[in-house]
JSON list of C-alpha atoms in Angstrom, two decimals:
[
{"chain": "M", "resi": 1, "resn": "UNK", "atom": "CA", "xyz": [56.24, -27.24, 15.18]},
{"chain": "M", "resi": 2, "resn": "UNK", "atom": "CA", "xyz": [54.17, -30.89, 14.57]},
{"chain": "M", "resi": 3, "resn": "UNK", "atom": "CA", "xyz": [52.94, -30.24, 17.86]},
{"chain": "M", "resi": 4, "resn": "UNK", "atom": "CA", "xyz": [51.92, -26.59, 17.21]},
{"chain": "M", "resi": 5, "resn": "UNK", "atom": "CA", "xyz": [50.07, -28.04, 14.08]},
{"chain": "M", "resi": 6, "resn": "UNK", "atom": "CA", "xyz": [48.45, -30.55, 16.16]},
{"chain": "M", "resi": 7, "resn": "UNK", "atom": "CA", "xyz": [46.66, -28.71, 18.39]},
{"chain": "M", "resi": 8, "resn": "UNK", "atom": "CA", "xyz": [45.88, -25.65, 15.34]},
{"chain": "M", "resi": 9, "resn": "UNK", "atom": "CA", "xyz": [44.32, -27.98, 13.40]},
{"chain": "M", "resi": 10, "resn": "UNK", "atom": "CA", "xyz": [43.08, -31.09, 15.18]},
{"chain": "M", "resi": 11, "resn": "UNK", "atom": "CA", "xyz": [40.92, -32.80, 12.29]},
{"chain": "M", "resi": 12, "resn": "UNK", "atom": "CA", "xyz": [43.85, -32.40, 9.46]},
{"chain": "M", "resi": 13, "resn": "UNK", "atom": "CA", "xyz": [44.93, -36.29, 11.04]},
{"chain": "M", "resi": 14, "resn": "UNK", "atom": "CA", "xyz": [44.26, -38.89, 8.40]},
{"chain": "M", "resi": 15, "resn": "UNK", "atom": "CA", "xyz": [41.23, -41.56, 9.47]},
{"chain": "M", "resi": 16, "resn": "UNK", "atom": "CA", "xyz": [43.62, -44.62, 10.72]},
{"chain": "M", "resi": 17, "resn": "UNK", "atom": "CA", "xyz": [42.11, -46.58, 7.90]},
{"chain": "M", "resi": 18, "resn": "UNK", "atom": "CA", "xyz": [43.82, -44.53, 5.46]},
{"chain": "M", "resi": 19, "resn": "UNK", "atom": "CA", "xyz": [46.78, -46.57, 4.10]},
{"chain": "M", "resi": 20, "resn": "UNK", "atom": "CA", "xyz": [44.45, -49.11, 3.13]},
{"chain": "M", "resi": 21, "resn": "UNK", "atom": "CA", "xyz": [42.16, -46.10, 1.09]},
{"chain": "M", "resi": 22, "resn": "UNK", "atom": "CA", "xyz": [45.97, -44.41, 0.35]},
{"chain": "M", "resi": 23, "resn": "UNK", "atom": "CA", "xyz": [46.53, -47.75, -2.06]},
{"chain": "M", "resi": 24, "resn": "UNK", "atom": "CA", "xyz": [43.09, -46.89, -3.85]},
{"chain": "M", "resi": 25, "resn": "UNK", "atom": "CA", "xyz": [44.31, -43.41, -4.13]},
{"chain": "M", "resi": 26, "resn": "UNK", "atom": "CA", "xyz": [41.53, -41.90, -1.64]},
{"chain": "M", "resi": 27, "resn": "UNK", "atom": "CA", "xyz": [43.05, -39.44, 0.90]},
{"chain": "M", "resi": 28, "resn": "UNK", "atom": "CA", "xyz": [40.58, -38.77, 4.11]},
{"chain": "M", "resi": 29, "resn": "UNK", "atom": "CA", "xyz": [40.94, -36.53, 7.00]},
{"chain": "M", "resi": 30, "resn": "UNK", "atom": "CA", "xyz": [38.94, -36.46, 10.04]},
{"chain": "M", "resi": 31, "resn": "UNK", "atom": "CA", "xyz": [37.13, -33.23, 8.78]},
{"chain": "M", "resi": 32, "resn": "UNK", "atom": "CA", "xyz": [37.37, -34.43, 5.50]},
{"chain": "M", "resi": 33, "resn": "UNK", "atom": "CA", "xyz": [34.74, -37.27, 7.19]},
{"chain": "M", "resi": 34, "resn": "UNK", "atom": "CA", "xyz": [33.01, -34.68, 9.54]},
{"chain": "M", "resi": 35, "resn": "UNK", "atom": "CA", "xyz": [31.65, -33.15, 6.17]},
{"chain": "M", "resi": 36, "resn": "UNK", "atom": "CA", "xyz": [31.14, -36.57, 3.86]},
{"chain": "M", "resi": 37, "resn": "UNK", "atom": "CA", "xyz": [29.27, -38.64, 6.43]},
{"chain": "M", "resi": 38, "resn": "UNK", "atom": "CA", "xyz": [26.30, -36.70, 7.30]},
{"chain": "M", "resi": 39, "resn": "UNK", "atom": "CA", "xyz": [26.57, -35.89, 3.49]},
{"chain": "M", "resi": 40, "resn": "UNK", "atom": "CA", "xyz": [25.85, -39.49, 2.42]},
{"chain": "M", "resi": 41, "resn": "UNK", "atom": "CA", "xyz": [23.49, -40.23, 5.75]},
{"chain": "M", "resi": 42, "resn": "UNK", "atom": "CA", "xyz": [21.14, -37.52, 5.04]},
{"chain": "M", "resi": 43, "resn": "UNK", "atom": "CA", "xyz": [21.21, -38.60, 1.04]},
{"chain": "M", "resi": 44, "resn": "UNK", "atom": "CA", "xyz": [20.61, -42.08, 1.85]},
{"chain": "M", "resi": 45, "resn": "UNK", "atom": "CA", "xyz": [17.86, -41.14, 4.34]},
{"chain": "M", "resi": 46, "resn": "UNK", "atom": "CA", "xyz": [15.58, -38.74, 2.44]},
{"chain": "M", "resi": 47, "resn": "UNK", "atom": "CA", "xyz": [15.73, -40.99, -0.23]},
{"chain": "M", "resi": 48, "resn": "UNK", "atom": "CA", "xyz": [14.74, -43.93, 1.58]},
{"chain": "M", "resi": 49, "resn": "UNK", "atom": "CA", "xyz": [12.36, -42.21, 3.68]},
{"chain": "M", "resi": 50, "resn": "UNK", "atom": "CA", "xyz": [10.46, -40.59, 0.02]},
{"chain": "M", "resi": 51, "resn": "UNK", "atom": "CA", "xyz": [10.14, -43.68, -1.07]},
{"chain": "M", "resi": 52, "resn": "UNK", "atom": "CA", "xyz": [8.54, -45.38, 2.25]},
{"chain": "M", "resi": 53, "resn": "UNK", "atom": "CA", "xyz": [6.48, -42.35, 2.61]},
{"chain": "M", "resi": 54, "resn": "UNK", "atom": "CA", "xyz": [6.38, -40.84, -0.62]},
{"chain": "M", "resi": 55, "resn": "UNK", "atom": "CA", "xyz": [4.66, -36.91, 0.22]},
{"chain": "M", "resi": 56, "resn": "UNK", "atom": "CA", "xyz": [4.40, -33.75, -2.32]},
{"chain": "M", "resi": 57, "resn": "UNK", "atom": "CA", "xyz": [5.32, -31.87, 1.06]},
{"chain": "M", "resi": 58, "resn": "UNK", "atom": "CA", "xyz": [8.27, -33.94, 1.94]},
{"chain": "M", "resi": 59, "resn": "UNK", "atom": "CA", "xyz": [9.87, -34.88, -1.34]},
{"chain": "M", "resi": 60, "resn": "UNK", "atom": "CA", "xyz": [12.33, -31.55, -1.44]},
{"chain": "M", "resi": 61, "resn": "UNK", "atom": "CA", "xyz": [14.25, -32.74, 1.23]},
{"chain": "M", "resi": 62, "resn": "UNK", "atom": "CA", "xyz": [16.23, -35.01, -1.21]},
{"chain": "M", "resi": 63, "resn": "UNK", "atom": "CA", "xyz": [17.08, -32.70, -3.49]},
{"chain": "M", "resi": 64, "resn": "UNK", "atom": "CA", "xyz": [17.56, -29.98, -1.17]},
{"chain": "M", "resi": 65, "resn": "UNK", "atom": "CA", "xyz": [20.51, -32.03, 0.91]},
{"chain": "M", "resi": 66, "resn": "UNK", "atom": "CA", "xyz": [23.13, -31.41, -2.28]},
{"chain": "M", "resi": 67, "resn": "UNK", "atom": "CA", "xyz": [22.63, -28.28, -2.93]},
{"chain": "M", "resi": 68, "resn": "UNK", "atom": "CA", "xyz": [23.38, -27.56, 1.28]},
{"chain": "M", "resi": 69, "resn": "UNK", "atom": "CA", "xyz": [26.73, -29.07, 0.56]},
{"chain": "M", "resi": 70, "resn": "UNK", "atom": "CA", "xyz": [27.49, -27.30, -2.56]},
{"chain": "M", "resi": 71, "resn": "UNK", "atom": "CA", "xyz": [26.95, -24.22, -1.33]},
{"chain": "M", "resi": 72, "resn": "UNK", "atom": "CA", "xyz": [28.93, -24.73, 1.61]},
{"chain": "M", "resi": 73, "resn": "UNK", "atom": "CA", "xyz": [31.94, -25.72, 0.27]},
{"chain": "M", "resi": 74, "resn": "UNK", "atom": "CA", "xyz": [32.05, -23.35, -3.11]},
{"chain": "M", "resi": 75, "resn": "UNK", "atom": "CA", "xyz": [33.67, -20.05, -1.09]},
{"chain": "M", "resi": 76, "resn": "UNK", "atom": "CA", "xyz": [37.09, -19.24, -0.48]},
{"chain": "M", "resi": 77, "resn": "UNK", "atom": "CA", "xyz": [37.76, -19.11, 2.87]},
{"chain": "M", "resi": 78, "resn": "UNK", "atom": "CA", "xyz": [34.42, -20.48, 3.96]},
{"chain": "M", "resi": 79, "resn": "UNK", "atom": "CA", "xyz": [33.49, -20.90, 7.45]},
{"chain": "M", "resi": 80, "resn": "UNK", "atom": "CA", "xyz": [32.56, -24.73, 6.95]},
{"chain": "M", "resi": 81, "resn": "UNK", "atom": "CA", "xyz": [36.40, -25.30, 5.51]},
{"chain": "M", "resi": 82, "resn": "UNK", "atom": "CA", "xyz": [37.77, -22.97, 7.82]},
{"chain": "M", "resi": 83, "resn": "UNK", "atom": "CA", "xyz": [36.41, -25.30, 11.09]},
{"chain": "M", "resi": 84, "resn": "UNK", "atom": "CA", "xyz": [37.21, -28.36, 9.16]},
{"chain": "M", "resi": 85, "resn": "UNK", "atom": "CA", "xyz": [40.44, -27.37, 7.84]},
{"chain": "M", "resi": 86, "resn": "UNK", "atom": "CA", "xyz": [39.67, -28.36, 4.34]},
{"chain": "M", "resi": 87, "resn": "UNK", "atom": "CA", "xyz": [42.04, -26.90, 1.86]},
{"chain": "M", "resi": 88, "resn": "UNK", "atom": "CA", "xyz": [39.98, -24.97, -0.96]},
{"chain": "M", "resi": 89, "resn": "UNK", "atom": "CA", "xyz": [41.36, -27.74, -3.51]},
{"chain": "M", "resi": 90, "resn": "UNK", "atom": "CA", "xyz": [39.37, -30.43, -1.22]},
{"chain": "M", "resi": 91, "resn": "UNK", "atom": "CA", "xyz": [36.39, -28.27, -0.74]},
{"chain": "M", "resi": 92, "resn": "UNK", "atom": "CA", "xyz": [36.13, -27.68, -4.75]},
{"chain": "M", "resi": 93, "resn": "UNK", "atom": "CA", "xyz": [36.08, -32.01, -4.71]},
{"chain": "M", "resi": 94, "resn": "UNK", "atom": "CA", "xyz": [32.93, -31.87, -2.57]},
{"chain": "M", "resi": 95, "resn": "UNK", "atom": "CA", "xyz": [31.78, -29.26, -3.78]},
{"chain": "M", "resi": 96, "resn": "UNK", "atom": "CA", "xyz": [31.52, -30.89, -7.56]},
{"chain": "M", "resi": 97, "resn": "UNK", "atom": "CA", "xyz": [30.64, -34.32, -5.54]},
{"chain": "M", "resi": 98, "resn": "UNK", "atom": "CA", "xyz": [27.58, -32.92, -3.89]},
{"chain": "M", "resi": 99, "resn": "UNK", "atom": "CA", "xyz": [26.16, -30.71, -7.59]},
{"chain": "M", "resi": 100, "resn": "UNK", "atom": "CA", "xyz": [25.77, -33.70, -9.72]}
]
């Protein structure tokens, strides 16, 4: 059966890091970081890049990276959880992470 699980869901393994982030009471998954990563890079980088080259036609893109995310992760059973293997209870987490 673990190796059934295994190979069904291959991103459910915790990051190797995580018993140091398990003490801090922060669970991670590989798909857990397949979602949160290009979350924060694309944040960080419209924001840095509307500041360096502040344009009326440009500026969206910051505000427009959140709401990608929330929508993405506010179904049941959406396709985004469903590849990550994020449990609707984690999805809700980013979900609220990514609207404020």
């Amino acid at each position: 059966i673990r190796f059934r699980w295994r190979v069904s869901y291959p991103l459910q393994r915790r990051i190797p890091l995580s018993r140091l982030l398990r003490k801090a009471d922060i669970f991670c998954t590989f798909g857990e970081l397949f979602l949160i990563l290009p979350f924060f890079v694309t944040l960080i980088s419209c924001t840095v890049y509307s500041f360096a080259y502040p344009s009326v036609s440009i500026s969206g893109h910051t505000a427009r990276t959140p709401l990608i995310f929330a929508f993405a992760t506010a179904m049941h059973n959406s396709l985004l959880t469903l590849l990550l293997g994020l449990p609707f209870e984690r999805a809700v987490f980013y979900h609220k992470l990514s609207a404020r």
